[in-house]
XYZ file of C-alpha atoms in Angstrom:
772
model
C -59.016 -8.428 -82.243
C -62.150 -10.603 -82.313
C -61.550 -14.266 -83.039
C -63.768 -17.317 -83.764
C -63.758 -19.557 -80.759
C -62.955 -22.470 -82.925
C -65.483 -24.748 -81.199
C -68.592 -24.400 -79.109
C -68.273 -25.556 -75.600
C -72.013 -26.223 -75.395
C -74.661 -26.955 -78.027
C -76.739 -23.770 -78.241
C -80.095 -25.491 -77.981
C -81.754 -22.327 -79.037
C -85.397 -21.900 -78.427
C -86.616 -19.506 -81.021
C -89.864 -18.631 -79.361
C -91.215 -15.117 -79.197
C -88.637 -12.981 -77.460
C -86.595 -15.897 -76.148
C -83.102 -17.068 -77.117
C -81.262 -19.661 -75.036
C -83.016 -18.689 -71.847
C -82.795 -14.904 -72.445
C -86.094 -12.981 -72.593
C -86.737 -9.426 -73.595
C -89.560 -6.955 -73.759
C -91.730 -6.769 -76.883
C -89.595 -5.869 -79.957
C -90.543 -2.973 -82.156
C -90.783 -5.378 -85.163
C -90.282 -8.992 -86.042
C -87.274 -7.943 -88.172
C -85.527 -6.317 -85.256
C -86.223 -9.233 -82.948
C -84.905 -11.718 -85.512
C -81.783 -9.576 -85.950
C -81.193 -9.355 -82.174
C -81.680 -13.110 -81.847
C -79.144 -13.741 -84.617
C -76.636 -11.401 -82.901
C -76.946 -13.351 -79.633
C -76.806 -16.658 -81.439
C -73.616 -15.726 -83.339
C -72.045 -14.459 -80.082
C -72.809 -17.678 -78.173
C -71.776 -19.807 -81.052
C -68.371 -17.995 -81.311
C -69.045 -16.953 -84.936
C -66.963 -13.767 -85.080
C -67.361 -13.007 -88.788
C -71.172 -13.388 -88.663
C -71.306 -11.324 -85.554
C -69.391 -8.481 -87.069
C -71.590 -8.442 -90.132
C -74.755 -8.486 -88.050
C -73.617 -5.625 -85.740
C -72.806 -3.520 -88.823
C -76.254 -4.068 -90.390
C -79.044 -3.466 -87.798
C -82.528 -3.147 -89.148
C -84.086 0.283 -89.196
C -87.691 -0.681 -89.412
C -89.576 0.799 -86.452
C -86.380 1.530 -84.521
C -85.797 5.045 -83.208
C -83.652 6.770 -85.873
C -81.354 8.478 -83.362
C -80.815 5.268 -81.429
C -80.152 3.506 -84.733
C -77.509 6.085 -85.772
C -75.761 6.222 -82.409
C -75.559 2.425 -82.412
C -74.063 2.457 -85.921
C -71.485 5.103 -84.862
C -70.370 2.961 -81.911
C -70.139 -0.178 -84.061
C -67.896 1.696 -86.480
C -65.811 2.918 -83.572
C -65.556 -0.638 -82.320
C -64.402 -1.864 -85.785
C -61.849 0.929 -85.940
C -60.433 -0.036 -82.576
C -60.293 -3.645 -83.705
C -58.439 -2.654 -86.851
C -56.041 -0.483 -84.915
C -55.302 -3.348 -82.509
C -54.605 -5.671 -85.466
C -52.255 -3.130 -87.019
C -50.432 -2.583 -83.730
C -50.133 -6.329 -83.136
C -48.646 -6.850 -86.609
C -46.113 -4.000 -86.185
C -45.206 -4.927 -82.632
C -44.798 -8.587 -83.626
C -42.033 -7.646 -86.095
C -40.421 -5.208 -83.672
C -40.404 -7.736 -80.799
C -38.820 -10.350 -83.064
C -36.044 -8.022 -84.062
C -35.455 -6.905 -80.430
C -35.380 -10.496 -79.379
C -32.448 -11.385 -81.586
C -30.732 -8.100 -80.791
C -30.917 -8.957 -77.084
C -29.514 -12.456 -77.807
C -26.662 -10.942 -79.748
C -25.912 -8.541 -76.853
C -25.724 -11.555 -74.507
C -28.965 -10.777 -72.652
C -30.693 -14.076 -72.798
C -33.307 -13.229 -70.183
C -34.462 -10.210 -72.183
C -34.508 -12.226 -75.375
C -36.744 -14.919 -73.652
C -39.061 -12.233 -72.396
C -39.391 -10.830 -75.850
C -39.976 -14.311 -77.238
C -42.928 -14.727 -74.896
C -44.249 -11.412 -76.179
C -43.863 -12.668 -79.743
C -45.846 -15.739 -78.773
C -48.720 -13.762 -77.358
C -48.944 -11.694 -80.474
C -48.942 -14.784 -82.704
C -52.038 -16.770 -83.660
C -50.517 -19.981 -82.258
C -48.136 -20.178 -79.313
C -46.171 -23.010 -81.069
C -45.625 -21.082 -84.330
C -42.553 -18.897 -83.286
C -40.879 -21.971 -81.777
C -40.579 -23.650 -85.220
C -37.980 -21.158 -86.401
C -34.443 -22.556 -86.432
C -33.107 -19.313 -84.974
C -35.601 -19.532 -82.076
C -34.730 -23.193 -81.470
C -31.045 -22.170 -81.267
C -31.925 -19.405 -78.781
C -33.854 -21.815 -76.577
C -31.022 -24.343 -76.618
C -28.528 -21.667 -75.702
C -30.689 -20.371 -72.867
C -31.207 -23.837 -71.372
C -27.518 -24.581 -71.478
C -26.693 -21.301 -69.821
C -29.330 -21.844 -67.100
C -27.839 -25.244 -66.211
C -24.371 -23.795 -66.294
C -25.402 -21.084 -63.824
C -27.002 -23.712 -61.659
C -23.662 -25.638 -61.605
C -21.790 -22.420 -60.786
C -24.174 -21.884 -57.762
C -25.593 -18.690 -59.405
C -29.098 -19.691 -58.273
C -30.858 -16.407 -59.057
C -29.547 -16.329 -62.592
C -30.505 -19.931 -63.251
C -33.899 -19.599 -61.521
C -34.973 -16.558 -63.523
C -33.901 -18.063 -66.802
C -35.687 -21.336 -66.150
C -38.756 -19.359 -65.107
C -38.826 -17.657 -68.534
C -37.978 -20.848 -70.398
C -40.922 -22.696 -68.894
C -43.086 -19.707 -69.670
C -42.159 -20.105 -73.317
C -43.254 -23.732 -73.440
C -46.399 -23.325 -71.179
C -49.628 -24.291 -73.078
C -47.631 -25.362 -76.121
C -47.627 -28.833 -77.588
C -44.084 -29.473 -76.255
C -45.199 -30.891 -72.941
C -41.849 -32.747 -72.427
C -39.818 -29.571 -72.493
C -42.207 -27.762 -70.167
C -42.127 -30.689 -67.735
C -38.332 -30.935 -67.752
C -37.824 -27.222 -67.191
C -40.518 -27.052 -64.537
C -38.799 -29.752 -62.517
C -35.510 -27.855 -62.670
C -37.245 -24.538 -61.871
C -39.119 -25.945 -58.865
C -35.908 -27.561 -57.445
C -34.233 -24.104 -57.421
C -37.393 -22.475 -56.059
C -37.226 -24.917 -53.089
C -33.527 -23.998 -52.574
C -34.178 -20.208 -52.613
C -37.149 -20.626 -50.254
C -34.953 -22.399 -47.780
C -32.226 -19.755 -48.131
C -34.621 -16.938 -47.503
C -36.060 -18.674 -44.480
C -33.003 -20.013 -42.753
C -30.031 -17.977 -44.035
C -31.338 -14.581 -45.089
C -27.901 -13.084 -45.211
C -26.840 -15.509 -47.903
C -30.119 -15.044 -49.730
C -29.787 -11.264 -49.738
C -26.168 -11.372 -50.886
C -27.071 -13.628 -53.844
C -29.971 -11.427 -54.707
C -27.768 -8.304 -54.638
C -25.193 -9.921 -56.901
C -27.873 -10.853 -59.321
C -29.426 -7.319 -59.383
C -26.047 -5.624 -59.582
C -25.164 -7.785 -62.632
C -28.557 -6.915 -64.165
C -27.977 -3.236 -63.577
C -30.917 -2.888 -61.205
C -31.123 -0.476 -58.265
C -31.367 -2.309 -54.985
C -31.295 -1.729 -51.219
C -28.174 -3.226 -49.640
C -29.669 -2.978 -46.161
C -32.128 -5.335 -44.476
C -33.775 -5.657 -41.095
C -31.717 -7.731 -38.651
C -34.929 -9.341 -37.507
C -34.950 -11.268 -40.725
C -31.932 -13.270 -39.602
C -33.805 -15.044 -36.820
C -37.260 -14.845 -38.289
C -37.203 -18.591 -38.962
C -37.672 -19.255 -35.244
C -41.066 -17.532 -35.532
C -41.856 -19.351 -38.795
C -41.510 -22.807 -37.107
C -42.922 -21.942 -33.730
C -45.453 -24.378 -32.111
C -44.756 -27.102 -34.682
C -44.483 -30.683 -33.485
C -44.709 -34.233 -34.703
C -48.435 -34.532 -34.108
C -49.055 -31.981 -36.859
C -47.123 -34.229 -39.289
C -49.195 -37.302 -38.411
C -52.532 -35.543 -38.738
C -51.641 -33.699 -41.901
C -50.334 -36.686 -43.842
C -53.097 -39.032 -42.626
C -55.726 -36.477 -43.672
C -54.092 -35.996 -47.033
C -53.851 -39.745 -47.616
C -57.516 -40.188 -46.866
C -58.907 -37.122 -48.532
C -56.842 -35.995 -51.551
C -58.564 -36.444 -54.822
C -55.621 -38.096 -56.448
C -53.920 -39.693 -53.513
C -51.494 -42.423 -54.347
C -51.039 -43.349 -50.736
C -48.402 -42.300 -48.211
C -45.358 -43.462 -50.158
C -44.991 -40.525 -52.650
C -45.545 -38.049 -49.820
C -42.994 -39.665 -47.606
C -40.423 -39.696 -50.393
C -41.123 -36.007 -50.926
C -40.524 -35.258 -47.251
C -37.259 -37.214 -47.326
C -36.090 -35.282 -50.399
C -36.879 -31.948 -48.620
C -34.761 -32.943 -45.607
C -31.924 -34.142 -47.823
C -31.897 -30.762 -49.614
C -31.837 -28.908 -46.333
C -28.659 -30.599 -45.221
C -26.933 -30.044 -48.571
C -26.889 -26.150 -48.334
C -23.447 -25.248 -47.129
C -24.313 -21.853 -45.695
C -26.716 -23.350 -43.228
C -23.871 -24.325 -41.000
C -24.139 -21.018 -39.097
C -27.866 -21.408 -38.590
C -27.732 -25.098 -37.690
C -24.314 -25.839 -36.096
C -24.794 -29.612 -36.427
C -24.436 -29.274 -40.210
C -20.867 -28.043 -39.677
C -19.868 -31.538 -38.787
C -19.082 -33.236 -42.103
C -19.261 -36.710 -40.557
C -22.716 -35.904 -39.154
C -23.874 -34.774 -42.608
C -22.662 -37.999 -44.172
C -24.418 -39.975 -41.446
C -27.646 -38.002 -42.097
C -27.478 -38.597 -45.826
C -27.009 -42.250 -45.286
C -29.967 -42.267 -42.944
C -32.171 -40.616 -45.584
C -31.116 -43.107 -48.240
C -31.972 -45.949 -45.822
C -35.422 -44.469 -45.054
C -36.082 -44.215 -48.778
C -34.876 -47.713 -49.403
C -37.360 -49.056 -46.870
C -40.207 -47.489 -48.865
C -39.086 -49.329 -52.031
C -38.933 -52.848 -50.346
C -41.387 -55.092 -52.168
C -44.282 -56.353 -50.120
C -43.615 -54.030 -47.133
C -46.519 -51.938 -45.967
C -45.696 -48.258 -45.828
C -46.248 -46.960 -42.294
C -46.029 -43.401 -41.079
C -45.003 -43.697 -37.485
C -42.078 -46.024 -37.942
C -40.585 -43.742 -40.588
C -41.012 -40.722 -38.337
C -39.275 -42.638 -35.576
C -36.275 -43.294 -37.876
C -36.132 -39.656 -38.924
C -36.280 -38.441 -35.339
C -33.603 -40.866 -34.198
C -31.345 -40.154 -37.186
C -31.579 -36.431 -36.582
C -30.720 -36.751 -32.874
C -27.671 -38.935 -33.788
C -26.280 -36.677 -36.477
C -27.048 -33.099 -37.538
C -29.431 -32.268 -34.625
C -31.844 -29.930 -36.398
C -34.471 -28.289 -34.107
C -37.455 -30.582 -34.045
C -39.808 -27.867 -35.337
C -37.524 -27.363 -38.408
C -37.395 -31.127 -39.025
C -41.186 -31.552 -38.948
C -41.938 -28.416 -40.912
C -39.604 -29.139 -43.821
C -40.606 -32.782 -43.914
C -44.276 -31.958 -44.036
C -43.955 -29.204 -46.565
C -41.970 -31.556 -48.805
C -44.525 -34.192 -48.419
C -47.444 -31.870 -49.275
C -45.608 -30.652 -52.398
C -46.116 -34.102 -53.927
C -49.826 -33.592 -54.068
C -50.853 -30.321 -55.926
C -50.059 -26.652 -55.466
C -53.335 -25.939 -53.713
C -52.854 -28.498 -50.924
C -50.844 -27.253 -48.036
C -50.444 -26.901 -44.271
C -51.315 -23.524 -42.761
C -48.891 -23.275 -39.908
C -49.360 -21.070 -36.871
C -47.135 -18.355 -38.492
C -49.531 -18.085 -41.419
C -52.795 -18.761 -39.552
C -53.857 -15.126 -38.918
C -53.395 -14.161 -42.558
C -55.239 -17.225 -43.669
C -58.230 -16.303 -41.456
C -58.170 -12.817 -42.757
C -58.400 -13.937 -46.280
C -61.489 -16.064 -45.604
C -63.341 -13.442 -43.613
C -62.577 -10.445 -45.866
C -62.173 -8.177 -42.849
C -59.096 -7.417 -40.653
C -57.723 -4.798 -38.339
C -55.271 -2.629 -40.175
C -54.693 0.816 -41.724
C -56.371 0.330 -45.156
C -53.632 0.370 -47.713
C -52.931 -1.764 -50.761
C -49.242 -2.751 -50.978
C -47.009 -4.843 -53.212
C -43.412 -6.004 -53.190
C -41.499 -4.370 -56.033
C -38.837 -6.041 -58.108
C -36.382 -4.218 -55.975
C -37.726 -5.755 -52.831
C -39.404 -2.639 -51.512
C -42.849 -2.306 -50.004
C -44.728 0.007 -52.333
C -48.080 1.604 -51.627
C -50.318 0.883 -54.636
C -53.144 2.938 -53.187
C -54.559 3.934 -49.843
C -58.182 2.862 -49.509
C -60.427 5.889 -49.520
C -62.104 6.594 -46.215
C -59.717 4.322 -44.301
C -57.109 5.367 -41.669
C -54.107 5.466 -44.002
C -56.060 7.714 -46.438
C -56.938 10.212 -43.746
C -53.372 10.068 -42.275
C -51.926 11.223 -45.626
C -50.412 7.975 -47.041
C -50.179 8.377 -50.807
C -49.919 6.101 -53.824
C -46.302 5.395 -54.819
C -45.090 5.941 -51.268
C -42.457 3.460 -50.225
C -42.720 2.085 -46.743
C -39.217 1.801 -45.476
C -39.906 1.544 -41.756
C -42.673 0.157 -39.554
C -42.387 1.241 -35.947
C -38.719 1.994 -36.503
C -37.967 -1.398 -38.070
C -36.443 -1.479 -41.626
C -38.647 -3.169 -44.133
C -35.700 -4.009 -46.428
C -36.013 -7.648 -47.403
C -39.605 -7.937 -46.189
C -42.243 -9.812 -48.121
C -45.794 -8.435 -48.363
C -46.715 -10.969 -45.705
C -44.034 -9.513 -43.369
C -45.389 -6.051 -43.925
C -48.924 -7.071 -43.285
C -47.961 -8.888 -40.115
C -46.207 -5.762 -38.661
C -48.680 -3.116 -39.955
C -51.856 -4.908 -38.726
C -52.564 -5.217 -35.048
C -55.184 -4.527 -32.358
C -57.958 -2.082 -33.063
C -57.383 1.539 -31.885
C -53.649 1.117 -31.546
C -51.094 3.221 -33.556
C -48.511 2.070 -36.002
C -45.814 4.490 -37.216
C -44.923 4.253 -40.969
C -41.626 5.632 -42.176
C -42.210 6.638 -45.773
C -39.928 7.610 -48.626
C -41.742 9.942 -50.879
C -40.720 11.595 -54.163
C -39.782 15.177 -53.562
C -39.068 14.763 -49.816
C -35.469 14.693 -48.662
C -36.205 13.077 -45.327
C -38.427 10.130 -44.365
C -41.983 11.136 -43.753
C -43.201 9.761 -40.474
C -46.944 8.884 -40.577
C -48.687 7.600 -37.436
C -51.817 5.662 -38.319
C -54.482 4.432 -35.956
C -55.502 0.821 -36.838
C -59.271 0.077 -37.501
C -61.492 -2.629 -38.774
C -60.887 -2.809 -42.531
C -63.035 -4.625 -45.096
C -61.988 -5.253 -48.661
C -65.137 -5.054 -50.799
C -65.475 -7.615 -53.544
C -68.300 -5.909 -55.461
C -67.406 -2.876 -57.474
C -69.242 -0.762 -60.090
C -68.441 1.248 -63.152
C -67.501 4.624 -61.831
C -66.580 5.358 -58.260
C -68.462 8.443 -57.021
C -67.169 8.656 -53.380
C -67.653 7.116 -50.029
C -70.456 7.272 -47.489
C -70.183 8.177 -43.766
C -69.406 4.593 -42.864
C -66.428 4.543 -45.296
C -68.141 2.359 -47.874
C -67.428 2.970 -51.517
C -70.289 4.495 -53.573
C -70.601 3.607 -57.223
C -72.330 4.526 -60.432
C -73.320 1.065 -61.564
C -74.390 1.874 -65.096
C -71.786 1.503 -67.798
C -74.487 2.829 -70.270
C -77.353 4.389 -68.296
C -79.158 5.532 -71.484
C -79.394 2.005 -72.680
C -79.902 0.490 -69.219
C -76.660 -1.547 -69.229
C -75.289 -2.150 -65.711
C -71.691 -3.219 -64.758
C -70.569 -5.326 -61.860
C -66.972 -6.134 -61.098
C -66.486 -9.065 -58.751
C -62.997 -9.074 -57.293
C -63.520 -12.259 -55.198
C -66.157 -14.293 -53.364
C -66.221 -13.786 -49.623
C -68.924 -13.724 -46.918
C -70.033 -10.265 -47.808
C -70.215 -10.773 -51.612
C -73.899 -11.925 -51.672
C -75.505 -9.035 -49.721
C -73.231 -6.505 -51.485
C -74.212 -7.805 -54.854
C -77.962 -7.675 -53.941
C -77.504 -4.087 -52.876
C -75.811 -3.234 -56.112
C -78.665 -4.717 -58.215
C -81.193 -2.848 -56.025
C -79.372 0.424 -56.603
C -79.307 -0.159 -60.344
C -82.996 -0.834 -60.552
C -83.761 2.139 -58.431
C -81.718 4.596 -60.511
C -82.341 3.231 -64.055
C -84.322 0.847 -66.213
C -81.989 -2.162 -65.893
C -81.941 -3.952 -69.306
C -78.680 -5.871 -69.247
C -75.617 -6.557 -67.196
C -71.876 -6.987 -67.804
C -70.467 -9.245 -65.119
C -66.732 -8.710 -64.979
C -64.895 -11.718 -63.469
C -61.464 -10.935 -64.961
C -58.614 -11.383 -62.482
C -61.015 -12.800 -59.951
C -59.106 -15.634 -58.158
C -62.202 -17.159 -56.571
C -63.228 -17.698 -53.023
C -66.036 -19.489 -51.244
C -67.839 -22.185 -53.116
C -71.150 -21.327 -51.562
C -70.963 -17.776 -52.879
C -70.234 -19.010 -56.420
C -73.507 -20.946 -56.155
C -75.323 -17.901 -54.803
C -74.151 -15.632 -57.619
C -74.981 -18.228 -60.301
C -78.420 -18.699 -58.923
C -79.128 -14.976 -59.317
C -78.979 -15.569 -63.107
C -80.592 -19.003 -63.515
C -84.010 -20.045 -62.002
C -83.518 -23.831 -61.999
C -81.181 -26.659 -62.771
C -77.762 -27.696 -61.778
C -75.112 -25.088 -60.825
C -72.106 -27.327 -60.104
C -71.313 -30.797 -58.795
C -68.269 -32.270 -57.109
C -66.498 -35.584 -57.755
C -64.129 -37.599 -55.540
C -61.085 -39.591 -56.602
C -63.376 -42.432 -57.799
C -65.497 -40.213 -59.882
C -68.359 -40.469 -57.504
C -70.563 -37.401 -56.937
C -69.807 -35.752 -53.618
C -72.212 -32.839 -53.777
C -74.716 -31.228 -56.114
C -75.640 -27.553 -55.985
C -79.011 -26.677 -57.604
C -80.656 -23.384 -58.411
C -83.925 -22.203 -56.711
C -86.282 -19.919 -58.541
C -86.846 -17.753 -55.468
C -83.221 -16.723 -55.596
C -83.120 -15.918 -59.318
C -83.333 -12.047 -59.334
C -81.534 -11.471 -62.707
C -82.890 -14.329 -64.751
C -83.732 -13.535 -68.361
C -81.708 -10.348 -68.400
C -79.239 -10.078 -71.316
C -75.882 -10.745 -69.663
C -72.278 -10.858 -70.825
C -69.636 -12.405 -68.553
C -66.008 -11.291 -68.962
C -63.195 -13.726 -68.114
C -59.446 -14.055 -68.671
C -56.477 -16.098 -67.489
C -56.789 -14.562 -63.998
C -60.373 -15.878 -63.570
C -60.110 -18.935 -61.367
C -62.059 -21.309 -59.133
C -65.378 -19.804 -58.006
C -65.371 -17.347 -60.926
C -64.998 -20.269 -63.278
C -68.018 -21.948 -61.736
C -70.143 -18.843 -62.331
C -68.902 -18.282 -65.828
C -69.192 -21.997 -66.819
C -72.618 -22.389 -65.190
C -74.111 -19.409 -66.951
C -72.546 -20.535 -70.197
C -73.919 -24.072 -69.895
C -77.441 -22.805 -69.104
C -77.349 -20.245 -71.988
C -77.834 -17.549 -69.441
C -75.046 -15.375 -70.722
C -72.476 -14.793 -73.457
C -69.008 -15.579 -72.057
C -66.399 -13.253 -73.568
C -62.694 -12.707 -73.194
C -59.924 -15.235 -72.929
C -59.674 -18.755 -71.504
C -59.844 -18.888 -67.678
C -57.142 -20.204 -65.343
C -58.306 -23.794 -64.998
C -58.614 -24.256 -61.231
C -61.526 -26.668 -61.179
C -60.798 -28.128 -57.792
C -62.308 -27.831 -54.317
C -60.290 -27.586 -51.137
C -61.488 -28.402 -47.686
C -59.755 -27.181 -44.505
C -59.170 -29.555 -41.618
C -57.937 -28.517 -38.145
C -54.770 -30.352 -37.081
C -53.917 -28.041 -34.174
C -55.041 -24.927 -32.302
C -53.687 -22.601 -34.978
C -52.723 -25.152 -37.595
C -54.847 -26.282 -40.548
C -54.314 -28.592 -43.523
C -55.941 -27.593 -46.801
C -56.554 -30.560 -49.051
C -57.779 -30.778 -52.680
C -60.420 -33.465 -52.180
C -62.737 -32.916 -55.179
C -62.950 -31.674 -58.667
C -66.004 -29.789 -59.703
C -68.031 -30.469 -62.839
C -69.975 -27.851 -64.700
C -73.560 -28.495 -65.662
C -74.380 -30.469 -68.803
C -75.020 -28.315 -71.830
C -77.736 -30.556 -73.127
C -78.815 -32.583 -70.085
C -77.443 -35.800 -71.553
C -73.696 -35.548 -71.939
C -71.605 -34.909 -68.813
C -70.623 -31.470 -67.928
C -66.962 -30.463 -68.243
C -64.190 -30.792 -65.691
C -62.218 -27.554 -66.027
C -59.216 -28.373 -63.888
C -55.875 -27.937 -65.707
C -53.914 -31.161 -65.578
C -50.348 -31.430 -66.819
C -50.137 -32.291 -70.477
C -53.841 -31.884 -71.268
C -55.262 -29.270 -73.692
C -58.856 -29.162 -72.488
C -59.153 -27.000 -69.441
C -60.737 -23.849 -68.082
C -63.803 -21.980 -69.266
C -63.406 -21.338 -72.977
C -65.266 -18.132 -73.875
C -68.024 -18.136 -76.521
C -66.187 -15.138 -77.994
C -62.429 -15.011 -77.758
C -61.268 -11.401 -77.554
C -57.584 -11.146 -76.668
C -56.172 -8.109 -74.880
C -52.545 -7.168 -75.359
C -50.283 -6.650 -72.389
C -50.247 -2.979 -73.227
C -54.030 -2.756 -73.260
C -54.313 -4.539 -69.874
C -51.703 -2.215 -68.298
C -53.274 0.881 -69.900
C -56.792 0.066 -68.764
C -55.633 -0.622 -65.204
C -53.756 2.671 -65.125
C -56.716 4.536 -66.421
C -59.034 3.018 -63.769
C -56.581 3.900 -61.018
C -56.360 7.519 -62.310
C -60.127 7.685 -62.284
C -60.466 6.568 -58.694
C -57.679 8.876 -57.589
C -59.419 11.782 -59.302
C -62.615 11.046 -57.380
C -60.694 10.750 -54.138
C -58.701 13.948 -54.803
C -55.531 11.862 -54.479
C -52.252 13.077 -55.956
C -51.429 11.797 -59.441
C -48.134 9.855 -59.287
C -45.156 10.667 -61.390
C -45.943 7.798 -63.758
C -48.789 9.815 -65.251
C -47.055 13.211 -65.583
C -45.771 14.480 -68.908
C -43.103 12.033 -70.177
C -39.691 13.060 -71.282
C -38.910 13.489 -75.039
C -37.273 10.049 -75.244
C -40.050 8.318 -73.372
C -42.952 6.645 -75.142
C -46.325 8.328 -74.509
C -49.118 6.051 -73.226
C -52.490 7.615 -73.961
C -53.996 6.174 -70.782
C -51.627 8.373 -68.751
C -52.725 11.597 -70.393
C -56.161 13.204 -71.001
C -59.211 13.012 -68.820
C -59.074 10.375 -66.012
C -62.466 9.075 -67.051
C -63.434 5.404 -67.198
C -65.577 6.114 -70.249
C -62.293 6.193 -72.182
C -61.833 2.411 -71.617
C -64.481 2.011 -74.282
C -64.370 5.266 -76.247
C -60.561 5.142 -76.732
C -60.499 1.349 -77.145
C -58.358 0.435 -74.109
C -60.732 -2.324 -73.158
C -61.901 -4.210 -76.313
C -63.533 -6.939 -74.233
C -65.733 -4.561 -72.359
C -66.437 -2.524 -75.484
C -67.835 -5.535 -77.292
C -69.786 -6.745 -74.236
C -71.603 -3.436 -74.036
C -72.345 -3.426 -77.775
C -73.827 -6.980 -77.531
C -76.233 -5.943 -74.837
C -77.080 -2.636 -76.615
C -77.981 -4.647 -79.700
C -80.721 -6.333 -77.640
C -81.885 -3.011 -76.292
C -81.881 -1.481 -79.725
C -84.497 -4.030 -80.934
C -86.873 -2.719 -78.287
C -86.322 0.966 -78.851
C -89.316 2.239 -80.886
C -89.289 5.383 -82.934
C -91.112 8.458 -81.552
C -94.349 8.594 -83.463
C -97.186 11.060 -83.684
C -98.387 10.222 -80.228
C -94.944 10.982 -78.676
C -94.193 7.471 -77.441
C -90.990 7.365 -75.487
C -87.903 5.918 -77.103
C -86.639 4.163 -74.053
C -87.282 4.415 -70.326
C -84.438 6.143 -68.562
C -83.471 8.629 -71.278
C -82.100 9.104 -74.720
C -79.588 6.750 -76.191
C -76.388 8.423 -77.266
C -73.195 7.080 -78.770
C -70.145 6.548 -76.594
C -68.133 8.940 -78.734
C -70.749 11.719 -78.465
C -70.984 11.344 -74.747
C -67.232 11.806 -74.372
C -67.027 14.741 -76.730
C -70.090 16.334 -75.285
C -68.832 15.985 -71.698
C -69.129 12.895 -69.549
C -71.648 13.130 -66.775
């Protein structure tokens, strides 16, 4: 459903000159009436006026406009309105169903399921707070919180942890900040405990997890690789006291909200205190088996913390580390690397979730993420709820693809080692390796009684960040080939940015060049949904492609002083003046928020979708060892001013604040079902191009299984719009087509062309008549 944004993030500052609205310029209109209508459409979209926009789209002028183009546009507007109405009806019906199911789950004693359904009820409601006002819901929340704390006291950590996770999800972004803060503190405390268990006592962790899954009725693998028992020795390798000193001093000096060393040192002490309180660690660290030594250690931690609280005493790092080192040697005798790793991680946790130490164990993966290239087999994997390593998809043209790895395969062995209990990071670490070497994957595949052994030769893999509308194949170098036009007849291009790495800039330029070579490019949909960000410099590069001059983004330090300013240069503006719609959602973060917010502030695009993530901070990476880095949040970025007078917005999400993220000009929610369906349809479309097997999830369902229309019918991305699976994209294309329509003259006596590049046709007619 289309909603009014409720407020404009920027004053429109419209310049109603000939053919220009808020920095957007077009070719000559077929009539003044059509130009005025197109301007009003764009103005309503940028102003977030949903009702006016709907009325305008339904009443385009016909004077001078090609009659076939006019009729096709009208058909697609009616189709969009029908989809919007269907979504509203579904939401209303599902809201009632979810509410009934929520209380049924509560009555059946399944509090976790009732909380999950409550969150669904919230997403279907106009306001997140509204369902929480019900006395019945208040009673449910009180019952769930009491049960979570009871499970915590009973040492049923997984039960308590999952319940607290759902409870804090209920309160997130509501007005009840106190409840969210309280539950988050409890949740993070248990998260720390589970993290330590998984790292240092995997047998205990796995047993607890198995008990939880058995109680929930889940299938699970009772086996795990014996390598996981001693993996902690690799996790802490090459860590020493010098890393602690450099990391904490850098954080103290650089962090944007640094409160000095004291909070960090207290966080480190708390982490060491927790480590010594976990009873099952006695087998991993024999010193903890001595009860007197543990008492002595606890007293030492209390004394260290007391020193930090002495009035008038300057907090010093080295003396405290000396005390910790001496107390450890005299009591529980943890390995030095364990002592320093846990202390440092605890200290960094007091800053923010984006500041961290990258230890030698994680260094290779960190480098890979920055570069966008690595040596591997070319397969997308994820860890399932059952703790298995599932193949999402082999990358077409890469070694795993040619070796026969298939989507939905489960990797149960790597070079003979069981993957049970592995994280995705563990799997990546073992599957990747030197170029031209072989890794053997043991795969469990539906329909096969025995493990399928697949040897794969490693090669250089690059994960492209720039994608188009319809995948058409791969070239001889293994690069994906795309049809970039979401509506070629109207000249509307589509670019999906999945991230911002070192190759994003040249890949994006190549995509634009292909569009202009193959069609008359008259508008672009820039899809930044689920884009987690990346390199700051690339965010500036992409923004500059759409704006010729002015400020892109600035940074501020802890004192509010400007630390950098990134400005646009006209020579780099290759898409300026082109009607553009930017799509964002809650998965759009960091660099993607810079691009969306910059284009919004300059009036260079309509931003459409849902509020972005709210990561408006900049991290810098500092070396503190050969293969050790500390990543520190040292700046907040500020978006450009909307009017050149008032300061631009800080989009970083701070606890308890309501103003954060990039708020779209047009708010168009997508249901969980729509998101899942659109993603499944896109996967089916890519698999069809690659001649990959269609997984069981898209075969004919059983009689008692609900049919999802995305899983049946043609695997064609056109259906995202034609069948209404992606309402955000559907409206984005309509907005740009409204601008093209105003420039589409009728064919007169002299046979003037309607539009360069071909005849405009409705989306519905293109599907029925056969997609190209």
